[in-house]
Amino acid sequence: MQGTGRARPDWRIAAPLIGATFAGLALVFAGVPAALFVLPPILAWLAALRGAEGTGQSPRPAQRGDAVQALDRAYAARGATPIALVVEIDGFRALSERLPHPDLLDLIAVLRDRLAGALRPDDACAPLAPERFAVALSVRDRQIDTSGAMQIAARLQRAMSGTVPVGGIAIAPTVSIGFALPVGPGLDSGERLMQAADHAAHEAHRNGPSAIRSFSGAIAGRLRQQEQIVHRLIEAFDRGEITAWFQPQVAAATGALTGMETLVRWNRPGRGVVPPGEFLPDLMRAGLADRLAALMVGLALRAVRDWDRAGLQVPRVSVNFSTEELCDPRLPDRIAFEIDRNDLTPDRLVVEVLESVVAHGEEDPVIRNLASFARLGCRIDLDDFGTGQAAITSIRRFHIERIKIDRSFVTDIDTDPEQQKMVSAILVMAEKLGLETLAEGVETDGEAEMLVALGCGHLQGYGIARPMPFEDVATWLRRREAGDGTVTRLRQTG
């Protein structure tokens, strides 16, 4: 580790066990997608460790399967009770944003070493991701219940507690822990027990920091419900129920249409149109982000093609991408294919990046993909700007051309001087950086007029038009061009 003088770790660590009654303890990292932005340097380190096999530098690092096998041995042993635990560092994303990579790696190493101090010489340790550890242990010759496992988890928390001096500052990290005992249907193997502990750890993390949760019937019930939701979402994709709606964007000074934002909707039979907030989290947890991205891009570009053929002027269409979608190395090629297939130019597509997207280093997959989009000729917007996640450096690294001012700054801007100051400052910054601007969530004429006066370039919101299905866009555009008074159109200025 840089700055510590410590040698690269040997993941077969010998140390005293927490208590003499415990045996077969194994420790591994359990992966989590949220840590993708810190994986590259750590995975490179792991690759170096694996490359040292057979050279005498270090033995093969243990893997997750070793922990599962330790649990399986406990299942098979007479008088032994297996327990699986998963330990997660609290607030790891904030730590990754706050600390340079070498300091972050040092912090992980300190916490790993503290936890390793609970292990005996024959216990195995292996990393799979930076912030999560899975622990497999066996209790021999006595019964262990939830209360006893809670005590074990608390001991692990204490083993990892205490401030850590990193990069000239003191960090006081905490961990949350989930565990599972072989009680209840289906928990009859090491793999299933480890999976149950992982689910319990997610529950602990949501209730953290420093939370401990046991896998329970309630968690199992929620998992069954989530499985049903995932199955229903897959069916919704297959049946064409997941579809795109569109919301207009206009030039603030003239009211001219400048684009449409693509918004996902679920047209669920028996319920009608379901807004994204009710199903997107489940969809992302189900690993359906890639399928959603492919669908939205396809629908958006086909819509532009059809509007062109109908003689309707829609300059460009925006599609919002999550961090998970932007990490897909195949995404730029897929988008280039869709653009070509619909006989469009790349500048007709705007790639919207949420301000919460966090990336580190020029080799981060998000940055590589955004650079590919920029080279292709797509425009890139930074969405929800001002919510406190993005650094100014991200604007340059992400090849941003326009920032979308979050609706929280727009509400009541015509009557709130503080809102006016904040937006004015954002607009001045954007002008200095050569960026276009768009205000989201514009709902009243007063808000629109104030944004025009402050110099905002583009507007979007219910005050312009509500999101609408593809079938309604042509009618809205024709009525708008015809000057239909039922269709909102900003008065032209100048």
XYZ file of C-alpha atoms in Angstrom:
494
model
C 0.000 0.000 0.000
C 1.230 3.439 -0.853
C 2.141 5.642 2.053
C 2.059 2.887 4.678
C 5.224 0.887 4.079
C 3.170 -2.299 4.282
C 3.940 -5.157 1.950
C 1.283 -6.485 -0.392
C -0.934 -8.723 1.718
C -0.912 -12.468 1.858
C -4.602 -13.350 2.003
C -3.907 -16.519 4.015
C -3.685 -14.738 7.360
C -3.083 -16.400 10.699
C -4.548 -14.828 13.810
C -6.297 -15.741 17.045
C -9.906 -16.789 16.765
C -12.615 -14.741 18.441
C -13.483 -17.602 20.697
C -12.247 -21.141 21.225
C -15.597 -22.651 20.260
C -15.445 -21.337 16.691
C -13.835 -23.264 13.862
C -13.677 -23.228 10.113
C -13.832 -19.431 9.797
C -13.309 -18.127 6.263
C -13.405 -14.563 5.015
C -14.033 -13.236 1.511
C -15.181 -10.035 -0.104
C -18.656 -10.226 -1.629
C -19.113 -7.988 -4.667
C -21.465 -5.030 -5.032
C -22.163 -3.047 -8.252
C -22.143 0.280 -6.362
C -18.375 -0.047 -5.972
C -17.635 -0.226 -9.693
C -15.927 3.151 -9.602
C -13.155 1.898 -7.314
C -12.738 -1.585 -8.727
C -10.111 -0.947 -11.450
C -7.087 -0.234 -9.199
C -8.093 -2.944 -6.744
C -8.739 -5.519 -9.454
C -5.334 -4.709 -10.924
C -3.827 -5.426 -7.515
C -5.713 -8.736 -7.321
C -4.530 -9.649 -10.807
C -0.969 -9.025 -9.669
C -1.509 -11.344 -6.720
C -2.882 -14.075 -8.962
C -0.009 -13.568 -11.381
C 2.392 -14.334 -8.551
C 1.080 -17.884 -8.199
C 3.754 -20.446 -8.701
C 6.519 -17.885 -8.311
C 6.976 -18.320 -4.582
C 5.775 -14.772 -3.932
C 2.450 -15.750 -2.372
C -0.039 -18.635 -2.365
C -3.251 -18.577 -4.361
C -5.670 -16.063 -2.847
C -8.770 -17.678 -1.422
C -11.996 -17.127 -3.323
C -15.656 -16.981 -2.434
C -15.959 -20.684 -3.108
C -13.534 -21.376 -0.277
C -15.892 -19.707 2.186
C -18.850 -21.646 0.804
C -16.874 -24.876 1.102
C -16.080 -24.025 4.727
C -19.820 -23.747 5.372
C -20.464 -27.014 3.553
C -17.873 -28.751 5.737
C -19.670 -27.416 8.799
C -22.954 -28.786 7.466
C -21.308 -32.209 7.059
C -19.459 -32.251 10.394
C -21.087 -33.905 13.381
C -21.995 -31.418 16.099
C -21.124 -28.345 14.019
C -23.389 -25.399 13.185
C -22.455 -23.194 10.201
C -22.988 -19.431 10.373
C -22.560 -17.052 7.456
C -22.006 -13.316 7.939
C -21.453 -10.473 5.490
C -19.718 -7.322 6.710
C -20.072 -4.043 4.823
C -18.171 -0.800 5.367
C -20.725 1.947 5.966
C -20.725 5.019 3.747
C -18.201 3.545 1.362
C -19.349 5.608 -1.596
C -18.828 8.848 0.327
C -15.416 7.607 1.438
C -14.473 6.809 -2.158
C -15.406 10.342 -3.201
C -13.546 11.902 -0.264
C -10.294 9.951 -0.291
C -7.648 9.583 -3.012
C -7.264 6.023 -4.243
C -4.062 5.230 -2.312
C -5.650 6.446 0.936
C -8.825 4.506 0.227
C -6.814 1.345 -0.334
C -4.951 1.982 2.918
C -8.239 2.291 4.789
C -9.528 -0.961 3.291
C -6.290 -2.690 4.244
C -6.513 -1.518 7.873
C -10.099 -2.746 8.208
C -9.197 -6.023 6.514
C -6.295 -6.511 8.903
C -8.458 -5.778 11.936
C -11.014 -8.313 10.843
C -8.292 -10.784 9.962
C -7.127 -10.498 13.543
C -10.125 -12.623 14.460
C -8.948 -15.551 12.333
C -6.953 -18.686 13.129
C -3.980 -19.874 11.033
C -6.088 -22.147 8.827
C -8.799 -19.590 8.095
C -9.024 -18.331 4.500
C -9.369 -14.699 3.367
C -10.097 -13.503 -0.157
C -11.140 -10.176 -1.743
C -13.894 -9.912 -4.356
C -14.851 -6.227 -3.883
C -13.547 -3.405 -1.749
C -16.202 -2.775 0.872
C -17.880 -6.095 1.649
C -16.585 -9.142 3.492
C -18.301 -12.489 3.812
C -17.523 -14.552 6.903
C -18.176 -18.275 7.198
C -17.721 -19.898 10.598
C -18.579 -23.108 12.356
C -19.606 -23.448 15.987
C -18.826 -26.892 17.407
C -20.230 -28.866 20.298
C -22.887 -26.374 21.335
C -26.101 -24.874 20.022
C -26.014 -21.368 18.603
C -29.114 -19.194 18.258
C -29.838 -15.715 16.913
C -28.736 -14.077 20.145
C -25.404 -15.887 20.058
C -24.842 -14.967 16.407
C -25.667 -11.346 17.264
C -22.885 -11.424 19.840
C -20.462 -12.754 17.251
C -21.435 -9.994 14.834
C -20.977 -7.383 17.558
C -17.489 -8.752 18.270
C -16.613 -8.376 14.595
C -17.855 -4.777 14.678
C -15.666 -4.050 17.694
C -12.685 -5.687 15.979
C -13.020 -3.198 13.109
C -13.813 -0.114 15.208
C -11.549 2.782 16.074
C -10.170 5.708 14.118
C -7.820 5.121 11.188
C -5.185 7.767 10.289
C -5.290 8.068 6.510
C -3.700 10.794 4.425
C -3.152 13.100 7.371
C -6.719 12.840 8.685
C -8.480 10.504 11.116
C -11.327 8.398 9.703
C -13.755 6.680 12.077
C -15.276 3.938 9.894
C -18.159 1.728 10.932
C -19.517 -1.505 9.527
C -22.945 -3.093 9.240
C -23.346 -6.856 9.359
C -25.900 -9.362 8.172
C -25.855 -13.017 9.151
C -27.733 -16.238 8.533
C -28.180 -19.426 10.555
C -29.252 -22.749 8.991
C -32.812 -22.298 10.214
C -35.777 -22.312 7.846
C -36.565 -23.844 4.455
C -33.968 -23.745 1.718
C -30.944 -22.948 3.901
C -29.418 -26.357 3.386
C -26.100 -25.586 1.721
C -23.147 -23.247 2.086
C -24.089 -21.322 -1.048
C -27.651 -20.676 0.071
C -26.562 -19.726 3.560
C -24.044 -17.222 2.166
C -26.690 -15.756 -0.121
C -29.033 -15.378 2.845
C -26.338 -13.566 4.819
C -25.793 -11.256 1.861
C -29.494 -10.361 1.811
C -29.380 -9.733 5.556
C -26.350 -7.472 5.026
C -28.286 -5.369 2.509
C -31.003 -4.984 5.129
C -28.398 -3.994 7.721
C -26.845 -1.499 5.333
C -30.216 0.168 4.752
C -30.669 0.501 8.502
C -27.086 1.509 9.257
C -24.633 2.696 10.149
C -23.449 0.051 12.623
C -26.554 -2.098 12.147
C -26.772 -5.875 12.586
C -29.540 -7.880 10.949
C -30.368 -11.584 10.869
C -31.827 -13.309 7.829
C -35.462 -13.796 8.748
C -38.815 -14.892 7.442
C -39.666 -11.259 6.755
C -36.581 -10.842 4.556
C -37.357 -14.126 2.813
C -40.894 -12.897 2.178
C -39.627 -9.649 0.638
C -37.242 -11.636 -1.545
C -40.100 -13.781 -2.828
C -42.054 -10.618 -3.552
C -39.064 -9.117 -5.384
C -38.714 -12.303 -7.431
C -42.351 -11.973 -8.440
C -41.790 -8.337 -9.400
C -38.733 -9.256 -11.466
C -40.707 -11.971 -13.243
C -43.496 -9.467 -13.927
C -41.009 -6.900 -15.274
C -39.468 -9.437 -17.650
C -42.962 -10.257 -18.870
C -43.632 -6.520 -19.270
C -40.598 -6.179 -21.547
C -41.628 -9.230 -23.561
C -45.192 -7.940 -23.974
C -44.185 -4.410 -24.943
C -45.617 -2.845 -21.785
C -42.387 -0.954 -20.999
C -42.485 2.002 -23.351
C -41.295 5.560 -23.936
C -43.072 8.847 -23.317
C -41.714 12.199 -24.424
C -41.544 15.641 -22.816
C -40.787 18.743 -24.933
C -37.850 21.087 -24.356
C -38.010 24.639 -25.717
C -35.741 27.637 -26.232
C -36.393 30.017 -23.335
C -36.216 33.224 -25.401
C -38.357 32.149 -28.367
C -40.373 29.109 -27.303
C -39.057 27.156 -30.301
C -38.946 23.398 -29.813
C -35.348 22.236 -29.293
C -35.830 18.605 -28.338
C -37.732 15.871 -26.533
C -36.646 13.968 -23.436
C -37.397 10.239 -23.461
C -39.030 9.011 -20.246
C -39.743 5.390 -19.377
C -43.268 4.299 -18.457
C -44.907 0.956 -17.663
C -48.321 0.582 -19.280
C -49.468 -2.102 -16.869
C -52.758 -3.877 -17.616
C -55.285 -3.299 -14.881
C -53.347 -0.362 -13.415
C -52.729 1.953 -16.322
C -49.534 3.964 -16.710
C -47.073 3.338 -13.868
C -44.497 6.114 -13.227
C -40.812 5.113 -13.155
C -40.360 5.735 -9.437
C -42.581 2.728 -8.714
C -40.629 0.178 -10.754
C -37.204 1.489 -11.785
C -35.459 0.544 -8.504
C -36.716 -3.053 -8.839
C -35.758 -3.078 -12.502
C -32.197 -1.969 -11.713
C -31.855 -4.476 -8.856
C -33.014 -7.188 -11.240
C -30.100 -6.512 -13.589
C -32.354 -5.275 -16.389
C -30.547 -1.943 -16.888
C -28.972 -3.035 -20.192
C -32.296 -4.171 -21.565
C -33.932 -0.899 -20.553
C -31.147 1.168 -22.156
C -31.412 -0.747 -25.431
C -35.181 -0.345 -25.481
C -35.191 3.386 -24.689
C -32.513 4.220 -27.263
C -34.323 2.181 -29.907
C -37.701 3.776 -29.197
C -36.235 7.285 -29.033
C -34.372 7.049 -32.332
C -37.268 5.381 -34.125
C -39.485 8.200 -32.886
C -37.128 10.820 -34.379
C -37.062 8.888 -37.663
C -40.871 8.728 -37.788
C -41.239 12.430 -36.941
C -38.798 13.275 -39.741
C -40.811 11.204 -42.212
C -43.994 12.966 -41.105
C -42.406 16.362 -41.671
C -42.392 17.245 -37.976
C -39.425 19.231 -36.698
C -37.934 17.616 -33.567
C -34.257 18.610 -33.578
C -33.039 15.960 -31.153
C -34.093 13.476 -28.495
C -32.564 12.908 -25.037
C -32.112 9.570 -23.297
C -31.077 9.290 -19.646
C -28.520 6.629 -18.692
C -27.811 5.252 -15.231
C -24.355 4.422 -13.897
C -24.997 0.716 -14.462
C -25.904 1.347 -18.108
C -22.905 3.617 -18.691
C -20.549 0.920 -17.389
C -21.501 -1.400 -20.258
C -18.520 -1.419 -22.689
C -20.836 -2.442 -25.528
C -23.130 0.576 -25.147
C -21.401 2.956 -27.639
C -21.405 0.327 -30.402
C -25.062 -0.461 -29.775
C -26.005 3.199 -29.940
C -23.957 3.740 -33.105
C -25.778 0.783 -34.671
C -29.202 2.181 -33.736
C -28.320 5.631 -35.088
C -27.193 4.126 -38.396
C -30.162 1.772 -38.593
C -32.578 4.696 -38.294
C -30.639 6.751 -40.876
C -29.929 9.588 -38.427
C -26.879 11.665 -37.576
C -25.355 11.229 -34.093
C -26.059 14.850 -33.098
C -29.777 14.029 -33.014
C -29.184 11.986 -29.823
C -28.479 13.602 -26.453
C -26.966 11.325 -23.811
C -28.119 12.490 -20.369
C -25.807 11.678 -17.467
C -27.126 11.927 -13.927
C -25.091 14.180 -11.667
C -24.923 11.293 -9.200
C -22.744 9.352 -11.665
C -19.304 9.097 -10.092
C -16.223 7.998 -11.998
C -12.521 7.905 -11.222
C -9.594 7.870 -13.614
C -9.380 8.095 -17.363
C -9.764 4.318 -17.693
C -13.082 4.242 -15.871
C -15.701 2.596 -18.147
C -18.086 5.536 -17.707
C -15.501 8.040 -18.925
C -14.449 5.771 -21.786
C -18.057 5.426 -22.922
C -18.792 9.145 -22.681
C -15.628 9.890 -24.638
C -16.851 7.429 -27.280
C -20.217 9.212 -27.464
C -18.468 12.562 -27.877
C -16.256 11.201 -30.669
C -19.315 9.712 -32.332
C -20.954 13.139 -32.353
C -23.664 12.699 -29.728
C -24.404 15.612 -27.407
C -24.034 15.052 -23.655
C -26.153 16.699 -20.931
C -25.477 16.675 -17.187
C -28.823 16.037 -15.507
C -30.027 17.274 -12.089
C -27.168 19.768 -11.863
C -26.849 21.509 -8.502
C -27.840 18.583 -6.279
C -24.337 18.451 -4.823
C -22.796 15.381 -6.440
C -20.735 16.634 -9.384
C -17.430 18.450 -9.326
C -16.615 21.046 -11.934
C -13.878 18.722 -13.190
C -16.580 16.176 -14.084
C -17.991 18.611 -16.641
C -14.729 18.594 -18.580
C -14.109 14.856 -18.170
C -17.638 13.924 -19.210
C -17.532 16.131 -22.350
C -20.654 17.940 -21.149
C -22.272 20.436 -23.539
C -25.322 21.398 -21.486
C -26.256 21.325 -17.809
C -29.836 20.722 -16.675
C -30.609 22.779 -13.584
C -32.444 20.657 -11.040
C -36.097 21.474 -10.408
C -35.374 22.131 -6.744
C -33.736 25.429 -7.811
C -36.544 26.338 -10.208
C -39.597 26.063 -7.958
C -40.850 29.562 -6.957
C -37.838 31.215 -8.576
C -40.039 34.151 -9.586
C -40.743 34.986 -5.928
C -37.745 33.599 -4.035
C -34.607 35.793 -4.127
C -32.427 32.961 -2.823
C -33.497 30.738 -5.703
C -32.693 33.560 -8.098
C -29.193 33.952 -6.638
C -28.449 30.241 -6.898
C -29.640 29.918 -10.483
C -27.909 33.128 -11.490
C -24.630 31.771 -10.123
C -25.096 28.502 -12.045
C -25.827 30.410 -15.250
C -22.735 32.612 -14.858
C -20.580 29.524 -14.297
C -22.099 27.830 -17.357
C -21.446 30.875 -19.512
C -17.807 31.023 -18.416
C -17.411 27.323 -19.248
C -19.150 27.664 -22.600
C -22.067 25.424 -21.606
C -25.705 25.594 -22.606
C -28.341 25.502 -19.850
C -31.786 23.978 -19.393
C -34.075 24.463 -16.396
C -36.164 21.455 -15.369
C -39.508 21.473 -13.586
C -40.809 24.783 -14.997
C -44.483 24.900 -14.035
C -45.639 28.537 -14.157
C -45.385 31.525 -16.477
C -43.704 33.458 -13.670
C -40.952 30.860 -13.339
C -40.437 30.802 -17.112
C -40.253 34.605 -17.340
C -37.722 34.835 -14.508
C -35.535 32.149 -16.105
C -35.638 34.047 -19.402
C -34.651 37.247 -17.593
C -31.733 35.487 -15.874
C -30.484 34.149 -19.202
C -31.353 30.441 -19.058
C -31.179 28.885 -22.516
C -33.812 26.129 -22.476
C -36.898 25.176 -20.452
C -38.681 21.915 -19.655
C -41.572 21.096 -17.352
C -45.320 20.835 -16.919
C -45.620 24.553 -17.687
C -44.411 23.751 -21.200
C -46.006 20.342 -21.657
C -46.554 17.162 -19.677
C -44.891 13.935 -20.814
C -46.939 12.223 -23.513
C -46.905 8.905 -25.385
C -45.455 8.792 -28.890
C -48.940 8.637 -30.395
C -49.821 12.055 -28.947
C -46.654 13.942 -29.918
C -47.606 14.558 -33.554
C -50.979 16.014 -32.554
C -49.327 18.223 -29.916
C -46.765 19.510 -32.429
C -49.335 20.277 -35.129
C -51.680 22.034 -32.725
C -48.759 24.029 -31.360
C -47.639 25.130 -34.816
C -51.216 26.044 -35.643
C -51.335 28.345 -32.630
C -53.951 26.325 -30.737
C -54.550 28.182 -27.490
C -54.901 24.918 -25.553
C -51.230 24.168 -26.170
C -48.768 26.140 -24.040
C -46.330 28.212 -26.059
C -44.058 30.769 -24.498
C -44.499 34.263 -25.838
C -41.679 35.251 -28.129
C -39.384 38.014 -26.974
C -37.341 40.451 -28.992
